[in-house]
């Protein structure tokens, strides 16, 4: 058996990253797929009547080796890719889709699942829920279709998978290509010395000695736009961000996006749904696209109104009508004038080591009793990756946490969490190995890494996902870690953001990296007083993306445009229809670089962030009302939210804890919409 298919003998089964090369992926994937098909064939060939033990249990065990390889390969493709890996992704995307279909569309396996489903009331709660989830997922995947329709479905799935992979690879290439070259350091006025040295290092890595390179980030708004004083540089950077995937040529993603949308719509209709949005929301907590639109509609009009009022204030400060590339810069000036708060000036208090150890880890210790010890003897998948051993309050092992902080050309944009090893009682795995990826510019050796306010919040956010992956406990692999509904998964990560400004946590980490002085208490008071400042912009740019994602996926296959030139016109019309077409407040993502929607699993589900925020805002209110950062609160939250993985209906568990569903009012108040 290929070594990549086997558990590592390193602590916590951390992969032996140095023991394999990119040449190992293809044979390991081939062998892993073959082994899983053989295991499934053994299930369906069993002459005994279907039971949970002879059907669901071996099905859950099947593919263990393949899953192990896929987790390593997926990380490599996202965090440290190269031409060979990109070629492998393109080649294997349709093959992996066909492999999944070979299982999900197997008529004999489906009949066995239905038979066990009839017996489910005799099972324990987690086993019963597992059977119910399998039947729902197989049915929505097309298991009940006739053979001719299944053949068409298989072809569609292969095409969609290939195009989604092409979108991501093409977007990354254009993102790298559009990085902004700066010839004169004076044009970088407003950035910190660390950010300037990071730009110099990025330029040097491409052979541009004596220049500076501003690499791009995934969302429309670049963090440097808040600090750069040179308006022309801000304009150049903003235009580069917004040009990705739409310039024509080899790196244009628009036709790929249209192909993806048309294929998804065709698949949805084949499966009995009007469009892809109906298919996706059917198996999420939202239920229907109408429910999503109904919730978002409550927010769009007041958010757009707030943004227009904010725009007037910014224009008055600037002395001219602000444009998109001006907004962040003048927002900080108005924030400073009205609240005496300059977020850019706070960076010396957000030195990354203090934020990580004395902020992020500290909060997790107080809430859950976790401790974190760096393991320099354990090797990550890249020299920048750090490895931490996580232990419970009693010293028992929880797993490993890997942090990959810095940006590089081989890493896709954005920030995310995933795992190499998931806990599963069935598989005899008691601990997890999870990792966070961010894209912080790496300063020159000796220079401190100073995070922006938003980057600090992002680290707390992504660590919330990591805690979810570390602390979830499940019997079956299907329910391990963060395997929950897409429009629920952001809830725990958003809750974890609250600890960033929690007084006890803030006092422990926010000290000036040079003087050691704590961040002034009055500054935090002013930040809290300005909590709804610029929320019109923030809510509007997010809602624009969420509604754009929904609008694309509510189209039938014949309604999807065929001409790439129509993409931005469709966007404009979709945003105008909901009153979010303010040119100074562009959508957080535009279709040509909307990776969440086109290639990373959030198709028709980008609404998930604000949908989850209803639960998040209510939970934050609960913590505040019940003493905040205490072990007792942590235990309750762990019991009902992050500790259950996917083992039960998450909303039912929430109601069990809170005694009622989450109301929307705390969210409206948080975002200044009441």
mmCIF file of C-alpha atoms in Angstrom, residues 163-430:
data_model
loop_
_atom_site.group_PDB
_atom_site.id
_atom_site.type_symbol
_atom_site.label_atom_id
_atom_site.label_comp_id
_atom_site.label_asym_id
_atom_site.label_seq_id
_atom_site.Cartn_x
_atom_site.Cartn_y
_atom_site.Cartn_z
ATOM 1 C CA UNK A 163 -14.229 23.908 -14.523
ATOM 2 C CA UNK A 164 -14.170 24.781 -10.821
ATOM 3 C CA UNK A 165 -10.541 23.695 -10.661
ATOM 4 C CA UNK A 166 -9.740 25.684 -13.797
ATOM 5 C CA UNK A 167 -11.354 28.778 -12.254
ATOM 6 C CA UNK A 168 -9.208 28.603 -9.133
ATOM 7 C CA UNK A 169 -5.961 27.960 -11.005
ATOM 8 C CA UNK A 170 -6.662 30.728 -13.525
ATOM 9 C CA UNK A 171 -7.624 33.213 -10.822
ATOM 10 C CA UNK A 172 -4.453 32.580 -8.856
ATOM 11 C CA UNK A 173 -2.352 33.107 -11.965
ATOM 12 C CA UNK A 174 -4.052 36.441 -12.692
ATOM 13 C CA UNK A 175 -3.799 37.499 -9.049
ATOM 14 C CA UNK A 176 -0.045 36.958 -9.156
ATOM 15 C CA UNK A 177 0.225 38.666 -12.534
ATOM 16 C CA UNK A 178 -1.625 41.798 -11.401
ATOM 17 C CA UNK A 179 0.442 42.505 -8.287
ATOM 18 C CA UNK A 180 1.318 46.221 -8.309
ATOM 19 C CA UNK A 181 4.988 47.148 -8.860
ATOM 20 C CA UNK A 182 6.155 50.290 -7.070
ATOM 21 C CA UNK A 183 9.313 52.037 -8.282
ATOM 22 C CA UNK A 184 9.703 54.693 -5.581
ATOM 23 C CA UNK A 185 9.476 53.932 -1.865
ATOM 24 C CA UNK A 186 7.954 57.353 -1.252
ATOM 25 C CA UNK A 187 4.787 56.087 -2.965
ATOM 26 C CA UNK A 188 4.320 53.697 -0.038
ATOM 27 C CA UNK A 189 3.910 56.470 2.520
ATOM 28 C CA UNK A 190 1.442 55.416 5.175
ATOM 29 C CA UNK A 191 2.546 51.783 5.348
ATOM 30 C CA UNK A 192 4.553 50.475 8.289
ATOM 31 C CA UNK A 193 8.267 49.647 7.957
ATOM 32 C CA UNK A 194 7.346 45.960 8.166
ATOM 33 C CA UNK A 195 4.823 46.283 5.341
ATOM 34 C CA UNK A 196 7.340 48.162 3.211
ATOM 35 C CA UNK A 197 10.024 45.551 3.832
ATOM 36 C CA UNK A 198 7.494 42.836 2.976
ATOM 37 C CA UNK A 199 6.815 44.594 -0.340
ATOM 38 C CA UNK A 200 10.551 44.776 -1.023
ATOM 39 C CA UNK A 201 10.964 41.078 -0.229
ATOM 40 C CA UNK A 202 8.027 40.180 -2.492
ATOM 41 C CA UNK A 203 9.614 42.154 -5.337
ATOM 42 C CA UNK A 204 13.018 40.555 -4.760
ATOM 43 C CA UNK A 205 11.437 37.081 -4.872
ATOM 44 C CA UNK A 206 10.415 37.855 -8.458
ATOM 45 C CA UNK A 207 13.768 39.313 -9.424
ATOM 46 C CA UNK A 208 12.577 42.925 -9.122
ATOM 47 C CA UNK A 209 15.459 44.152 -6.983
ATOM 48 C CA UNK A 210 15.231 47.780 -5.942
ATOM 49 C CA UNK A 211 11.442 47.786 -6.343
ATOM 50 C CA UNK A 212 8.443 47.030 -4.161
ATOM 51 C CA UNK A 213 5.554 44.698 -4.924
ATOM 52 C CA UNK A 214 2.036 44.989 -3.497
ATOM 53 C CA UNK A 215 0.526 41.519 -3.773
ATOM 54 C CA UNK A 216 -3.246 41.228 -4.064
ATOM 55 C CA UNK A 217 -5.770 39.777 -1.627
ATOM 56 C CA UNK A 218 -8.977 37.896 -2.338
ATOM 57 C CA UNK A 219 -11.704 40.473 -1.491
ATOM 58 C CA UNK A 220 -12.220 43.670 -3.494
ATOM 59 C CA UNK A 221 -10.946 45.894 -0.678
ATOM 60 C CA UNK A 222 -7.189 45.658 -0.063
ATOM 61 C CA UNK A 223 -6.025 46.397 3.528
ATOM 62 C CA UNK A 224 -3.369 48.833 2.268
ATOM 63 C CA UNK A 225 -6.098 51.121 0.918
ATOM 64 C CA UNK A 226 -6.744 52.355 4.451
ATOM 65 C CA UNK A 227 -3.164 53.525 4.918
ATOM 66 C CA UNK A 228 -1.590 54.557 1.592
ATOM 67 C CA UNK A 229 -1.544 58.358 1.388
ATOM 68 C CA UNK A 230 -0.825 58.484 -2.358
ATOM 69 C CA UNK A 231 -4.247 58.523 -4.032
ATOM 70 C CA UNK A 232 -2.876 57.381 -7.376
ATOM 71 C CA UNK A 233 -1.260 54.314 -5.782
ATOM 72 C CA UNK A 234 -4.549 53.557 -4.050
ATOM 73 C CA UNK A 235 -6.315 53.817 -7.392
ATOM 74 C CA UNK A 236 -3.783 51.511 -9.087
ATOM 75 C CA UNK A 237 -4.079 48.949 -6.313
ATOM 76 C CA UNK A 238 -7.872 49.067 -6.321
ATOM 77 C CA UNK A 239 -8.054 48.753 -10.093
ATOM 78 C CA UNK A 240 -5.703 45.763 -10.008
ATOM 79 C CA UNK A 241 -7.883 44.077 -7.391
ATOM 80 C CA UNK A 242 -11.013 44.589 -9.471
ATOM 81 C CA UNK A 243 -9.437 43.661 -12.827
ATOM 82 C CA UNK A 244 -8.690 40.058 -11.879
ATOM 83 C CA UNK A 245 -10.181 37.519 -14.235
ATOM 84 C CA UNK A 246 -11.703 40.068 -16.586
ATOM 85 C CA UNK A 247 -8.926 41.336 -18.851
ATOM 86 C CA UNK A 248 -9.259 38.813 -21.656
ATOM 87 C CA UNK A 249 -6.518 36.372 -22.537
ATOM 88 C CA UNK A 250 -5.392 33.205 -20.811
ATOM 89 C CA UNK A 251 -6.210 34.418 -17.298
ATOM 90 C CA UNK A 252 -9.776 35.528 -17.924
ATOM 91 C CA UNK A 253 -12.193 33.601 -15.702
ATOM 92 C CA UNK A 254 -15.514 34.949 -17.021
ATOM 93 C CA UNK A 255 -16.225 32.213 -19.554
ATOM 94 C CA UNK A 256 -15.236 29.581 -17.005
ATOM 95 C CA UNK A 257 -17.663 31.121 -14.508
ATOM 96 C CA UNK A 258 -20.508 31.114 -17.038
ATOM 97 C CA UNK A 259 -19.799 27.497 -17.925
ATOM 98 C CA UNK A 260 -19.857 26.553 -14.234
ATOM 99 C CA UNK A 261 -23.147 28.363 -13.680
ATOM 100 C CA UNK A 262 -24.826 26.790 -16.703
ATOM 101 C CA UNK A 263 -23.652 23.290 -15.792
ATOM 102 C CA UNK A 264 -24.767 23.680 -12.172
ATOM 103 C CA UNK A 265 -28.172 24.907 -13.295
ATOM 104 C CA UNK A 266 -28.555 21.989 -15.690
ATOM 105 C CA UNK A 267 -27.601 19.542 -12.952
ATOM 106 C CA UNK A 268 -30.108 21.088 -10.534
ATOM 107 C CA UNK A 269 -32.934 20.672 -13.048
ATOM 108 C CA UNK A 270 -31.894 17.098 -13.720
ATOM 109 C CA UNK A 271 -32.205 16.496 -9.974
ATOM 110 C CA UNK A 272 -35.694 18.000 -9.895
ATOM 111 C CA UNK A 273 -34.973 21.559 -8.750
ATOM 112 C CA UNK A 274 -35.642 24.817 -10.538
ATOM 113 C CA UNK A 275 -32.089 26.024 -10.061
ATOM 114 C CA UNK A 276 -28.866 25.435 -8.156
ATOM 115 C CA UNK A 277 -29.875 27.741 -5.293
ATOM 116 C CA UNK A 278 -32.917 25.549 -4.582
ATOM 117 C CA UNK A 279 -30.730 22.440 -4.550
ATOM 118 C CA UNK A 280 -28.166 23.914 -2.159
ATOM 119 C CA UNK A 281 -30.528 25.551 0.319
ATOM 120 C CA UNK A 282 -32.680 22.407 0.474
ATOM 121 C CA UNK A 283 -29.945 20.714 2.496
ATOM 122 C CA UNK A 284 -28.936 23.665 4.642
ATOM 123 C CA UNK A 285 -30.577 25.262 7.643
ATOM 124 C CA UNK A 286 -32.099 27.987 5.439
ATOM 125 C CA UNK A 287 -34.271 25.525 3.514
ATOM 126 C CA UNK A 288 -35.125 27.703 0.496
ATOM 127 C CA UNK A 289 -33.695 30.621 -1.506
ATOM 128 C CA UNK A 290 -36.822 32.580 -0.542
ATOM 129 C CA UNK A 291 -35.904 32.273 3.131
ATOM 130 C CA UNK A 292 -32.437 33.595 2.357
ATOM 131 C CA UNK A 293 -33.744 36.495 0.280
ATOM 132 C CA UNK A 294 -36.286 37.305 2.961
ATOM 133 C CA UNK A 295 -33.596 37.609 5.603
ATOM 134 C CA UNK A 296 -31.180 39.554 3.394
ATOM 135 C CA UNK A 297 -33.967 41.924 2.286
ATOM 136 C CA UNK A 298 -34.435 43.020 5.890
ATOM 137 C CA UNK A 299 -30.829 44.230 5.846
ATOM 138 C CA UNK A 300 -30.182 45.555 2.338
ATOM 139 C CA UNK A 301 -32.254 48.760 2.342
ATOM 140 C CA UNK A 302 -31.147 50.108 5.746
ATOM 141 C CA UNK A 303 -27.537 49.080 5.045
ATOM 142 C CA UNK A 304 -27.522 50.934 1.710
ATOM 143 C CA UNK A 305 -29.012 53.988 3.423
ATOM 144 C CA UNK A 306 -26.330 53.912 6.099
ATOM 145 C CA UNK A 307 -23.650 53.600 3.415
ATOM 146 C CA UNK A 308 -24.953 56.685 1.598
ATOM 147 C CA UNK A 309 -24.799 58.708 4.821
ATOM 148 C CA UNK A 310 -21.293 57.437 5.473
ATOM 149 C CA UNK A 311 -20.302 58.373 1.931
ATOM 150 C CA UNK A 312 -21.484 61.954 2.451
ATOM 151 C CA UNK A 313 -19.373 62.237 5.594
ATOM 152 C CA UNK A 314 -16.303 60.826 3.847
ATOM 153 C CA UNK A 315 -16.720 63.172 0.889
ATOM 154 C CA UNK A 316 -16.986 66.130 3.236
ATOM 155 C CA UNK A 317 -13.752 65.041 4.923
ATOM 156 C CA UNK A 318 -11.980 64.537 1.586
ATOM 157 C CA UNK A 319 -13.277 67.700 -0.044
ATOM 158 C CA UNK A 320 -14.332 65.776 -3.150
ATOM 159 C CA UNK A 321 -16.678 62.864 -3.952
ATOM 160 C CA UNK A 322 -14.941 59.758 -2.659
ATOM 161 C CA UNK A 323 -14.545 56.783 -4.955
ATOM 162 C CA UNK A 324 -14.111 53.129 -4.077
ATOM 163 C CA UNK A 325 -10.332 53.421 -3.742
ATOM 164 C CA UNK A 326 -10.747 56.381 -1.360
ATOM 165 C CA UNK A 327 -13.287 54.882 1.005
ATOM 166 C CA UNK A 328 -11.064 53.009 3.459
ATOM 167 C CA UNK A 329 -8.533 55.852 3.665
ATOM 168 C CA UNK A 330 -11.078 58.554 4.437
ATOM 169 C CA UNK A 331 -13.102 56.238 6.660
ATOM 170 C CA UNK A 332 -10.089 56.118 8.955
ATOM 171 C CA UNK A 333 -9.837 59.914 8.875
ATOM 172 C CA UNK A 334 -13.512 60.336 9.767
ATOM 173 C CA UNK A 335 -13.250 57.649 12.437
ATOM 174 C CA UNK A 336 -10.324 59.560 13.895
ATOM 175 C CA UNK A 337 -12.135 62.892 13.717
ATOM 176 C CA UNK A 338 -15.436 61.657 15.161
ATOM 177 C CA UNK A 339 -14.258 59.013 17.614
ATOM 178 C CA UNK A 340 -10.550 59.773 18.017
ATOM 179 C CA UNK A 341 -9.771 56.276 16.783
ATOM 180 C CA UNK A 342 -7.102 55.491 14.196
ATOM 181 C CA UNK A 343 -7.141 51.746 13.520
ATOM 182 C CA UNK A 344 -3.995 51.931 11.405
ATOM 183 C CA UNK A 345 -2.119 53.448 14.343
ATOM 184 C CA UNK A 346 -2.981 50.417 16.481
ATOM 185 C CA UNK A 347 -0.706 48.040 14.582
ATOM 186 C CA UNK A 348 2.231 48.412 17.035
ATOM 187 C CA UNK A 349 -0.076 46.842 19.660
ATOM 188 C CA UNK A 350 -0.914 43.892 17.408
ATOM 189 C CA UNK A 351 2.451 42.164 17.156
ATOM 190 C CA UNK A 352 1.679 38.691 15.890
ATOM 191 C CA UNK A 353 3.432 36.658 18.578
ATOM 192 C CA UNK A 354 1.616 38.460 21.368
ATOM 193 C CA UNK A 355 -1.690 38.250 19.503
ATOM 194 C CA UNK A 356 -1.247 34.509 19.006
ATOM 195 C CA UNK A 357 0.077 33.378 22.376
ATOM 196 C CA UNK A 358 -1.352 35.976 24.738
ATOM 197 C CA UNK A 359 -4.575 36.633 22.860
ATOM 198 C CA UNK A 360 -5.837 33.741 20.757
ATOM 199 C CA UNK A 361 -4.337 30.935 22.874
ATOM 200 C CA UNK A 362 -5.033 32.762 26.144
ATOM 201 C CA UNK A 363 -8.754 33.058 25.418
ATOM 202 C CA UNK A 364 -8.933 29.365 24.498
ATOM 203 C CA UNK A 365 -7.210 28.487 27.753
ATOM 204 C CA UNK A 366 -9.596 30.523 29.880
ATOM 205 C CA UNK A 367 -12.659 29.257 28.060
ATOM 206 C CA UNK A 368 -11.807 25.589 27.463
ATOM 207 C CA UNK A 369 -8.729 24.917 29.617
ATOM 208 C CA UNK A 370 -6.573 24.277 26.541
ATOM 209 C CA UNK A 371 -2.802 24.740 26.531
ATOM 210 C CA UNK A 372 -0.507 25.184 23.523
ATOM 211 C CA UNK A 373 3.156 24.196 23.332
ATOM 212 C CA UNK A 374 5.212 24.803 20.202
ATOM 213 C CA UNK A 375 6.806 21.665 18.778
ATOM 214 C CA UNK A 376 9.880 22.772 16.855
ATOM 215 C CA UNK A 377 10.769 19.079 16.433
ATOM 216 C CA UNK A 378 7.718 18.556 14.216
ATOM 217 C CA UNK A 379 7.909 19.679 10.612
ATOM 218 C CA UNK A 380 5.153 21.476 8.715
ATOM 219 C CA UNK A 381 4.548 21.386 4.982
ATOM 220 C CA UNK A 382 6.424 24.672 4.413
ATOM 221 C CA UNK A 383 9.252 26.377 6.327
ATOM 222 C CA UNK A 384 6.856 29.139 7.428
ATOM 223 C CA UNK A 385 4.491 26.670 9.131
ATOM 224 C CA UNK A 386 4.576 26.448 12.920
ATOM 225 C CA UNK A 387 3.321 23.416 14.869
ATOM 226 C CA UNK A 388 1.706 23.573 18.324
ATOM 227 C CA UNK A 389 0.677 20.678 20.540
ATOM 228 C CA UNK A 390 -2.729 21.174 22.142
ATOM 229 C CA UNK A 391 -3.634 19.633 25.509
ATOM 230 C CA UNK A 392 -6.802 19.636 27.569
ATOM 231 C CA UNK A 393 -7.073 21.036 31.080
ATOM 232 C CA UNK A 394 -6.105 17.707 32.624
ATOM 233 C CA UNK A 395 -3.106 17.398 30.307
ATOM 234 C CA UNK A 396 -4.822 14.934 28.007
ATOM 235 C CA UNK A 397 -3.956 15.198 24.291
ATOM 236 C CA UNK A 398 -6.289 17.143 21.999
ATOM 237 C CA UNK A 399 -4.178 17.352 18.854
ATOM 238 C CA UNK A 400 -1.932 19.615 16.826
ATOM 239 C CA UNK A 401 -2.532 23.141 15.550
ATOM 240 C CA UNK A 402 -0.524 24.351 12.546
ATOM 241 C CA UNK A 403 -0.299 28.024 11.622
ATOM 242 C CA UNK A 404 0.720 29.148 8.121
ATOM 243 C CA UNK A 405 0.637 32.921 8.453
ATOM 244 C CA UNK A 406 2.405 34.523 5.516
ATOM 245 C CA UNK A 407 1.451 35.174 1.916
ATOM 246 C CA UNK A 408 3.394 33.751 -1.034
ATOM 247 C CA UNK A 409 2.814 33.316 -4.740
ATOM 248 C CA UNK A 410 2.188 29.593 -4.284
ATOM 249 C CA UNK A 411 -0.693 30.184 -1.844
ATOM 250 C CA UNK A 412 -4.230 31.089 -2.850
ATOM 251 C CA UNK A 413 -5.722 34.266 -1.423
ATOM 252 C CA UNK A 414 -7.902 34.604 1.648
ATOM 253 C CA UNK A 415 -7.785 32.858 4.991
ATOM 254 C CA UNK A 416 -9.065 29.409 5.875
ATOM 255 C CA UNK A 417 -8.973 26.409 8.186
ATOM 256 C CA UNK A 418 -8.800 22.733 7.338
ATOM 257 C CA UNK A 419 -7.447 19.512 8.773
ATOM 258 C CA UNK A 420 -4.998 16.686 8.152
ATOM 259 C CA UNK A 421 -6.478 14.339 10.763
ATOM 260 C CA UNK A 422 -10.015 14.235 12.160
ATOM 261 C CA UNK A 423 -11.054 12.610 15.420
ATOM 262 C CA UNK A 424 -13.280 9.533 14.998
ATOM 263 C CA UNK A 425 -14.150 6.908 17.578
ATOM 264 C CA UNK A 426 -14.957 4.376 14.860
ATOM 265 C CA UNK A 427 -11.495 4.746 13.326
ATOM 266 C CA UNK A 428 -9.783 4.759 16.712
ATOM 267 C CA UNK A 429 -8.517 8.321 16.285
ATOM 268 C CA UNK A 430 -8.768 10.281 19.532
#
